[in-house]
Short mmCIF file of C-alpha atoms in Angstrom, two decimals:
data_model
loop_
_atom_site.label_atom_id
_atom_site.label_comp_id
_atom_site.label_asym_id
_atom_site.label_seq_id
_atom_site.Cartn_x
_atom_site.Cartn_y
_atom_site.Cartn_z
CA MET B 14 0.02 -0.01 0.03
CA GLU B 15 1.10 3.57 -0.80
CA ASN B 16 0.63 4.84 2.70
CA ASP B 17 2.20 1.77 4.38
CA LEU B 18 5.23 2.63 6.52
CA LEU B 19 7.72 -0.19 5.96
CA HIS B 20 10.70 0.64 8.10
CA SER B 21 13.25 -1.07 10.20
CA ASP B 22 16.40 0.10 11.99
CA HIS B 23 18.25 -0.11 8.63
CA HIS B 24 15.72 1.79 6.51
CA PRO B 25 15.12 5.64 7.06
CA LEU B 26 11.73 7.15 7.22
CA HIS B 27 10.51 8.78 3.95
CA THR B 28 10.91 12.18 5.65
CA ILE B 29 12.03 13.54 9.01
CA GLN B 30 8.83 15.67 8.95
CA LYS B 31 6.66 12.56 8.74
CA GLU B 32 8.66 11.09 11.65
CA LYS B 33 7.96 14.19 13.74
CA ALA B 34 4.30 14.16 12.84
CA ILE B 35 3.97 10.52 13.98
CA ILE B 36 5.85 11.24 17.12
CA PHE B 37 3.64 14.23 17.98
CA ILE B 38 0.44 12.14 17.54
CA LEU B 39 1.90 9.30 19.66
CA ALA B 40 2.80 11.86 22.33
CA ALA B 41 -0.78 13.34 22.22
CA LEU B 42 -2.32 9.86 22.61
CA GLN B 43 0.07 9.12 25.35
CA PHE B 44 -0.63 12.41 27.18
CA LEU B 45 -4.34 11.72 27.47
CA HIS B 46 -3.80 8.09 28.46
CA ILE B 47 -1.20 9.01 31.14
CA LEU B 48 -3.32 11.75 32.40
CA ASP B 49 -6.32 9.54 32.95
CA PHE B 50 -4.05 7.28 35.13
CA VAL B 51 -2.11 9.90 37.09
CA ILE B 52 -5.09 12.14 37.86
CA MET B 53 -6.13 9.38 40.23
CA MET B 54 -3.21 10.13 42.58
CA PRO B 55 -3.76 13.81 43.29
CA LEU B 56 -7.42 13.12 43.63
CA GLY B 57 -6.74 10.77 46.50
CA PRO B 58 -7.76 13.18 49.22
CA VAL B 59 -10.95 14.03 47.27
CA PHE B 60 -11.87 10.35 46.88
CA LYS B 61 -11.16 9.75 50.54
CA GLU B 62 -13.49 12.53 51.55
CA SER B 63 -16.21 11.71 49.01
CA PHE B 64 -16.41 7.92 49.50
CA LYS B 65 -15.18 7.81 53.06
CA ILE B 66 -12.55 5.23 52.16
CA THR B 67 -9.25 4.24 53.89
CA ALA B 68 -5.70 4.17 52.39
CA SER B 69 -6.09 0.52 51.58
CA GLN B 70 -9.38 1.04 49.71
CA PHE B 71 -7.82 3.85 47.71
CA GLY B 72 -4.83 1.56 46.91
CA LEU B 73 -7.40 -0.88 45.64
CA LEU B 74 -9.02 1.91 43.46
CA VAL B 75 -5.61 2.66 41.90
CA ALA B 76 -4.77 -1.03 41.51
CA SER B 77 -8.09 -1.86 39.73
CA TYR B 78 -6.82 0.04 36.70
CA THR B 79 -3.33 -1.60 36.69
CA LEU B 80 -4.59 -5.13 37.45
CA SER B 81 -7.10 -4.91 34.50
CA ALA B 82 -4.36 -3.50 32.28
CA GLY B 83 -2.09 -6.44 33.27
CA ILE B 84 -4.74 -9.04 32.51
CA PHE B 85 -5.75 -7.72 29.19
CA GLY B 86 -1.96 -7.09 28.43
CA LEU B 87 -1.36 -10.84 28.86
CA ILE B 88 -4.16 -11.55 26.38
CA GLY B 89 -2.72 -9.00 23.95
CA THR B 90 0.62 -10.91 24.01
CA PHE B 91 -1.04 -13.51 21.86
CA PHE B 92 -2.53 -11.34 19.05
CA LEU B 93 -1.03 -7.77 18.95
CA ASP B 94 1.75 -8.82 16.56
CA ARG B 95 -0.84 -10.18 14.11
CA PHE B 96 -2.28 -6.81 13.17
CA ASP B 97 -1.18 -3.51 11.66
CA ARG B 98 -0.12 -1.27 14.46
CA LYS B 99 -2.42 1.61 13.30
CA PRO B 100 -5.88 0.02 13.52
CA ALA B 101 -4.88 -1.90 16.71
CA LEU B 102 -3.88 1.40 18.40
CA LEU B 103 -7.06 3.17 17.24
CA ILE B 104 -9.33 0.43 18.36
CA VAL B 105 -7.89 0.19 21.93
CA TYR B 106 -7.76 3.82 22.19
CA PHE B 107 -11.58 3.97 21.45
CA GLY B 108 -12.16 1.43 24.13
CA PHE B 109 -10.02 3.48 26.53
CA ALA B 110 -12.03 6.65 25.81
CA LEU B 111 -15.31 4.81 26.39
CA GLY B 112 -13.94 3.53 29.73
CA THR B 113 -13.00 6.97 30.80
CA LEU B 114 -16.44 8.17 29.90
CA LEU B 115 -17.90 5.53 32.18
CA CYS B 116 -15.74 6.85 35.11
CA ALA B 117 -17.30 10.33 34.57
CA PHE B 118 -20.73 8.90 35.16
CA ALA B 119 -19.83 6.38 38.06
CA PRO B 120 -22.21 7.24 41.04
CA THR B 121 -20.56 5.04 43.65
CA PHE B 122 -17.11 3.70 44.77
CA ASN B 123 -17.96 0.24 43.43
CA THR B 124 -19.08 1.42 40.00
CA LEU B 125 -16.05 3.60 39.72
CA ILE B 126 -13.84 0.58 40.28
CA ILE B 127 -15.70 -1.25 37.53
CA ALA B 128 -15.34 1.74 35.24
CA ARG B 129 -11.52 1.87 35.92
CA VAL B 130 -11.29 -1.87 35.15
CA VAL B 131 -12.73 -1.04 31.66
CA ALA B 132 -10.55 1.97 31.12
CA GLY B 133 -7.53 -0.06 32.22
CA GLY B 134 -8.29 -3.07 30.12
CA PHE B 135 -8.00 -0.95 26.97
CA GLY B 136 -5.49 1.58 28.37
CA GLY B 137 -2.95 -1.02 29.24
CA ALA B 138 -2.44 -1.84 25.58
CA ILE B 139 -1.94 1.83 24.46
CA GLY B 140 1.59 2.26 26.00
CA THR B 141 2.60 -1.12 24.45
CA LEU B 142 1.54 -0.04 20.98
CA VAL B 143 3.05 3.44 21.30
CA LEU B 144 6.46 1.94 22.24
CA SER B 145 6.16 -0.79 19.71
CA ILE B 146 5.59 1.81 16.97
CA ILE B 147 8.59 3.84 18.15
CA GLY B 148 10.69 0.66 17.95
CA ASP B 149 9.38 -0.20 14.49
CA ILE B 150 9.81 3.12 12.85
CA ILE B 151 12.48 5.10 14.71
CA PRO B 152 16.20 4.07 14.12
CA ILE B 153 17.89 2.95 17.28
CA PHE B 154 20.34 6.00 17.26
CA ARG B 155 17.38 8.40 17.60
CA ARG B 156 15.10 6.07 19.56
CA GLY B 157 16.16 7.56 22.95
CA LYS B 158 15.27 11.08 21.83
CA ALA B 159 11.87 9.93 20.41
CA THR B 160 11.02 7.98 23.60
CA GLY B 161 12.05 11.09 25.62
CA ILE B 162 9.52 13.19 23.55
CA VAL B 163 6.63 10.60 23.99
CA MET B 164 7.53 10.17 27.70
CA SER B 165 7.28 13.93 28.16
CA ALA B 166 3.61 13.44 27.91
CA PHE B 167 3.82 12.62 31.65
CA SER B 168 5.38 16.13 32.26
CA LEU B 169 2.64 17.84 30.12
CA ALA B 170 0.03 15.85 32.06
CA SER B 171 1.60 17.21 35.35
CA VAL B 172 2.05 20.81 34.14
CA ILE B 173 -1.32 21.24 32.27
CA GLY B 174 -3.57 18.32 32.86
CA ILE B 175 -3.45 17.67 36.65
CA PRO B 176 -3.77 21.29 37.71
CA ILE B 177 -6.79 21.79 35.35
CA GLY B 178 -8.16 18.48 36.46
CA LEU B 179 -7.77 19.36 40.19
CA SER B 180 -9.41 22.76 39.62
CA LEU B 181 -12.31 21.08 37.82
CA ALA B 182 -12.65 18.56 40.57
CA ASN B 183 -12.67 21.24 43.36
CA ARG B 184 -15.29 23.27 41.45
CA PHE B 185 -17.51 20.77 39.77
CA GLY B 186 -16.69 17.55 41.50
CA TRP B 187 -14.32 14.67 40.70
CA HIS B 188 -16.47 13.38 37.75
CA SER B 189 -15.55 16.42 35.68
CA PRO B 190 -11.97 15.70 34.90
CA PHE B 191 -12.88 12.27 33.54
CA LEU B 192 -15.59 13.81 31.31
CA GLY B 193 -13.11 16.29 29.88
CA LEU B 194 -10.56 13.48 29.20
CA ALA B 195 -13.13 11.31 27.45
CA THR B 196 -14.19 14.17 25.21
CA LEU B 197 -10.59 15.03 24.24
CA SER B 198 -9.85 11.38 23.65
CA PHE B 199 -12.77 10.98 21.23
CA LEU B 200 -11.83 14.15 19.39
CA LEU B 201 -8.20 13.03 18.86
CA LEU B 202 -9.09 9.69 17.35
CA PRO B 203 -9.96 11.03 13.79
CA ILE B 204 -6.82 13.14 13.73
CA ALA B 205 -4.72 10.09 14.64
CA TYR B 206 -6.40 8.09 11.90
CA LYS B 207 -5.39 10.73 9.34
CA VAL B 208 -1.80 11.15 10.47
CA LEU B 209 -0.68 7.65 11.41
CA PRO B 210 0.51 5.47 8.51
CA ASN B 211 -0.11 1.74 8.33
CA ILE B 212 2.80 0.10 10.17
CA ARG B 213 3.39 -3.43 9.10
CA VAL B 214 7.09 -3.94 9.35
CA HIS B 215 6.58 -6.57 12.09
CA LEU B 216 4.34 -8.49 9.72
CA ASP B 217 6.50 -8.10 6.66
CA ASN B 218 9.66 -9.42 8.57
CA LYS B 219 7.86 -12.72 9.38
CA ASN B 220 8.49 -15.75 7.24
CA LEU B 221 5.30 -16.94 5.45
CA ASP B 222 5.58 -20.48 6.96
CA GLU B 223 6.11 -19.19 10.48
CA SER B 224 3.79 -20.70 13.09
CA LYS B 225 1.47 -18.12 14.66
CA TRP B 226 2.76 -19.40 17.98
CA ALA B 227 6.43 -18.99 17.03
CA ALA B 228 6.64 -15.41 18.16
CA ILE B 229 4.93 -16.22 21.48
CA ARG B 230 7.29 -19.15 22.03
CA THR B 231 10.24 -16.79 21.36
CA VAL B 232 8.89 -14.29 23.92
CA PHE B 233 8.64 -16.82 26.64
CA THR B 234 11.67 -19.01 25.92
CA ARG B 235 14.45 -16.60 25.32
CA LYS B 236 16.31 -16.28 28.57
CA SER B 237 17.39 -12.65 28.08
CA HIS B 238 13.74 -11.53 27.93
CA TYR B 239 13.31 -12.48 31.57
CA PHE B 240 15.77 -9.93 32.62
CA SER B 241 13.73 -7.33 30.86
CA PHE B 242 10.53 -8.52 32.59
CA ALA B 243 12.26 -8.53 36.03
CA PHE B 244 13.77 -5.15 35.31
CA MET B 245 10.50 -3.49 34.48
CA SER B 246 8.73 -5.14 37.33
CA THR B 247 11.24 -3.82 39.84
CA LEU B 248 11.20 -0.40 38.12
CA MET B 249 7.42 -0.08 38.43
CA PHE B 250 7.23 -1.67 41.95
CA GLY B 251 9.82 0.87 43.18
CA GLY B 252 7.73 3.80 41.91
CA PHE B 253 4.15 2.69 42.75
CA THR B 254 4.86 1.98 46.36
CA ILE B 255 5.18 5.71 46.69
CA ILE B 256 3.40 7.60 43.86
CA PRO B 257 -0.22 6.74 44.65
CA PHE B 258 0.05 7.95 48.17
CA LEU B 259 2.30 10.99 47.73
CA ALA B 260 -0.60 13.51 47.52
CA PRO B 261 -2.40 12.10 50.50
CA PHE B 262 0.83 11.92 52.56
CA LEU B 263 1.77 15.55 51.62
CA VAL B 264 -1.72 16.71 52.76
CA SER B 265 -2.07 14.64 55.89
CA ASN B 266 1.62 14.68 57.15
CA VAL B 267 3.54 17.56 55.47
CA GLY B 268 0.99 20.29 55.70
CA MET B 269 0.09 20.92 52.09
CA THR B 270 -3.62 21.82 51.35
CA LYS B 271 -5.61 20.20 48.56
CA GLU B 272 -5.59 23.74 46.89
CA GLU B 273 -1.81 23.67 46.87
CA LEU B 274 -1.53 20.27 45.19
CA PRO B 275 -1.59 21.70 41.70
CA TYR B 276 1.65 23.45 42.48
CA LEU B 277 3.30 20.15 43.13
CA TYR B 278 2.50 18.79 39.69
CA PHE B 279 2.89 22.08 37.96
CA PHE B 280 6.51 22.61 38.95
CA GLY B 281 7.40 18.91 38.79
CA GLY B 282 5.92 18.58 35.35
CA LEU B 283 7.44 21.96 34.07
CA PHE B 284 10.87 20.77 34.84
CA THR B 285 10.57 17.27 33.68
CA PHE B 286 9.02 18.47 30.38
CA PHE B 287 12.58 19.76 29.55
CA THR B 288 14.71 17.23 31.45
CA SER B 289 12.92 14.22 29.87
CA ARG B 290 13.94 15.28 26.42
CA TYR B 291 17.49 15.99 27.52
CA ILE B 292 17.73 12.70 29.26
CA GLY B 293 16.63 11.04 26.08
CA ILE B 294 19.46 12.82 24.30
CA LEU B 295 21.92 11.67 26.96
CA SER B 296 20.73 8.06 26.70
CA ASP B 297 21.52 8.18 22.94
CA ARG B 298 24.92 9.70 23.52
CA TYR B 299 26.21 7.83 26.58
CA GLY B 300 24.19 4.71 26.45
CA LYS B 301 20.79 3.80 27.82
CA TYR B 302 22.09 1.60 30.61
CA ASN B 303 24.69 4.12 31.77
CA THR B 304 22.10 6.92 31.93
CA TYR B 305 19.61 4.77 33.70
CA ALA B 306 22.12 3.59 36.32
CA VAL B 307 23.17 7.11 37.17
CA LEU B 308 19.52 8.31 37.53
CA ALA B 309 18.45 5.17 39.52
CA VAL B 310 21.29 5.74 42.07
CA LEU B 311 20.48 9.51 42.29
CA ALA B 312 16.76 8.65 42.92
CA VAL B 313 17.62 7.21 46.22
CA ILE B 314 18.22 10.75 47.62
CA PRO B 315 14.77 12.35 46.92
CA VAL B 316 12.98 9.02 47.65
CA SER B 317 14.68 8.78 51.18
CA ILE B 318 13.91 12.45 51.88
CA ILE B 319 10.29 12.61 50.66
CA THR B 320 9.16 9.51 52.51
CA THR B 321 10.44 10.79 55.92
CA LEU B 322 9.15 14.37 55.66
CA GLY B 323 7.35 15.98 58.53
CA LYS B 324 5.67 19.46 58.65
CA THR B 325 7.60 21.35 56.01
CA PRO B 326 7.32 24.93 54.42
CA LEU B 327 5.72 25.01 51.01
CA PRO B 328 8.71 26.20 48.97
CA VAL B 329 11.02 23.40 50.58
CA THR B 330 8.39 20.69 49.90
CA LEU B 331 8.07 21.83 46.26
CA THR B 332 11.89 21.82 45.81
CA ILE B 333 12.00 18.15 47.08
CA THR B 334 9.06 16.95 45.14
CA THR B 335 10.28 18.57 41.94
CA LEU B 336 13.66 16.83 42.33
CA PHE B 337 11.76 13.60 42.99
CA MET B 338 9.84 13.92 39.83
CA ILE B 339 12.74 14.99 37.67
CA ILE B 340 14.80 11.99 38.60
CA VAL B 341 12.15 9.28 39.29
CA SER B 342 10.22 10.02 36.14
CA GLY B 343 13.34 10.75 34.16
CA ARG B 344 14.74 7.18 34.63
CA MET B 345 11.82 5.86 32.72
CA VAL B 346 12.99 7.43 29.43
CA PRO B 347 16.29 5.33 29.22
CA ALA B 348 14.51 2.38 30.79
CA PHE B 349 11.76 2.17 28.12
CA ALA B 350 14.30 2.85 25.27
CA LEU B 351 16.57 0.18 26.62
CA VAL B 352 13.80 -2.46 26.87
CA THR B 353 12.27 -1.48 23.41
CA SER B 354 15.65 -1.91 21.86
CA SER B 355 16.18 -5.32 23.42
CA VAL B 356 13.77 -7.17 20.93
CA GLU B 357 13.49 -7.66 17.27
CA PRO B 358 10.48 -6.06 15.42
CA LYS B 359 8.63 -9.33 14.44
CA ILE B 360 7.96 -10.15 18.17
CA ARG B 361 8.08 -6.60 19.58
CA GLY B 362 4.28 -6.20 19.93
CA SER B 363 3.91 -9.43 21.84
CA PHE B 364 6.98 -8.93 23.90
CA MET B 365 6.00 -5.27 24.87
CA SER B 366 2.43 -6.39 25.63
CA PHE B 367 3.59 -9.15 27.96
CA ASN B 368 6.20 -6.82 29.42
CA SER B 369 3.45 -4.22 29.92
CA ALA B 370 1.30 -6.75 31.68
CA ILE B 371 4.14 -7.53 34.15
CA GLN B 372 4.49 -3.89 34.78
CA GLN B 373 0.90 -3.33 35.47
CA PHE B 374 0.81 -6.27 37.84
CA ALA B 375 3.85 -4.94 39.61
CA SER B 376 2.32 -1.53 39.97
CA ALA B 377 -1.03 -2.93 41.19
CA PHE B 378 0.66 -5.12 43.82
CA ALA B 379 2.93 -2.20 44.93
CA SER B 380 -0.22 -0.03 45.36
CA ILE B 381 -2.03 -2.70 47.38
CA LEU B 382 1.06 -3.55 49.51
CA ALA B 383 1.76 0.07 50.31
CA GLY B 384 -1.84 0.57 51.15
CA TYR B 385 -1.69 -2.21 53.73
CA ILE B 386 1.66 -0.97 55.21
CA LEU B 387 0.30 2.54 55.71
CA THR B 388 -1.91 3.06 58.64
CA GLU B 389 -3.99 6.15 59.30
CA GLU B 390 -4.11 7.66 62.82
CA SER B 391 -7.27 9.32 64.23
CA ASN B 392 -6.04 12.78 63.10
CA GLY B 393 -5.60 11.60 59.46
CA THR B 394 -1.81 11.22 59.64
CA LEU B 395 -0.34 8.42 57.59
CA VAL B 396 2.22 6.18 59.43
CA ASN B 397 4.86 3.89 58.04
CA PHE B 398 5.68 5.84 54.81
CA GLU B 399 9.39 5.40 55.61
CA ILE B 400 9.01 1.67 55.31
CA VAL B 401 7.39 2.09 51.87
CA GLY B 402 10.41 4.34 51.08
CA MET B 403 12.96 1.66 52.04
CA ILE B 404 11.19 -0.88 49.76
CA ALA B 405 11.35 1.68 46.91
CA VAL B 406 15.21 2.26 47.56
CA PHE B 407 15.84 -1.44 47.42
CA CYS B 408 13.92 -1.65 44.09
CA LEU B 409 16.01 1.25 42.62
CA LEU B 410 19.24 -0.30 43.39
CA PHE B 411 18.32 -3.89 42.34
CA SER B 412 16.93 -2.55 39.12
CA VAL B 413 20.46 -1.27 38.17
CA TYR B 414 21.76 -4.88 38.31
CA LEU B 415 18.87 -6.29 36.34
CA ALA B 416 19.25 -3.52 33.64
CA SER B 417 22.85 -4.60 33.14
CA LYS B 418 21.70 -8.03 32.06
CA ILE B 419 19.53 -6.88 29.25
CA THR B 420 21.11 -7.64 25.74
CA ILE B 421 20.61 -6.53 22.23
CA PRO B 422 19.13 -9.46 20.22
CA ASN B 423 21.35 -11.29 17.92
CA GLU B 424 24.40 -9.34 19.16
CA GLY B 425 25.04 -11.02 22.50
CA HIS B 426 26.14 -7.95 24.43
CA SER B 427 24.48 -5.79 26.92
CA LEU B 428 22.99 -2.47 25.99
CA LYS B 429 25.25 -0.64 28.41
CA LYS B 430 27.96 -1.29 25.84
#
């Protein structure tokens, strides 16, 4: 087909402009998808007040999305590589938008959990397909930069989306941010349909007589893949023991008000919008493993500080949380670029789908575990957050070792080289 994009690491795109347009659309899709997930964390105090729920129940609310994403990610492992990336992405994004719309009209805590399960089931495949497309069409020597641009969607979500979402929630109720997200998601779909090309490189690289289960067998039988799975599990576990409870902790223990929470995400997102791109460039220049290792070790500092904070002036709190976001979210750029580069195109969709499922399960388990470790005193103060911090620090350091074991396929050497 004339509009098919047939590309591998050895064949350049038709134009750099076309590549930029594709990356922009992928970043926009990722922005709305990420915002739908991360908006749950700052809304924690609002949900606790509206539904009269405990920290463990809030952890379950967050985990319902990631558990669903994990289950459907496992299912996606068996079929994502059998379809053109473009229609696959558009279909799951439609399902995600529909699930988000259901969240907007959920009347109770239980119905909201059901709606989050629907949104998560489709949403879990979005990140997989976005990263697979980057791996399919972006040469490896520019893949870190491209990943950095798409990952900066988290920063934009923090700078623009979360403050607006919190303002809408404070003024019109917690339903309104989800209604806005669903509307924008539906509006973006026809634009994505027009801009995204057909992407079939993973299909064209397959042998005609290849069994439909061959790719699946390769995903599960190649020893090097298990290091990628373990690495991403540890990466996500270390983050999601802390992130879902950060806003409730800052409000109940550190002295921030719900009205001040938008500052936390605005400044953190503003800085990471620029640093994520720069980190992507550094990972291309100095190596994805080297960049990740430095950031993971540095992340120990803000994680240790933020999980032991007491009553703290707002400027100091914002400085610490901004540093936390720069480093903790920044390490995701080389991490995802590293894992995406560790698998060949013909099985990348299946590999990334299963890898995403593992990430989602790790995130869900981390949220649930942290919710049970944390206890709430009569005055609303959360206790044991420092224990959660120690778990996160261990995961950070152990992930450095696991990342060193990830190899480039068919080359037999680690990506740090």
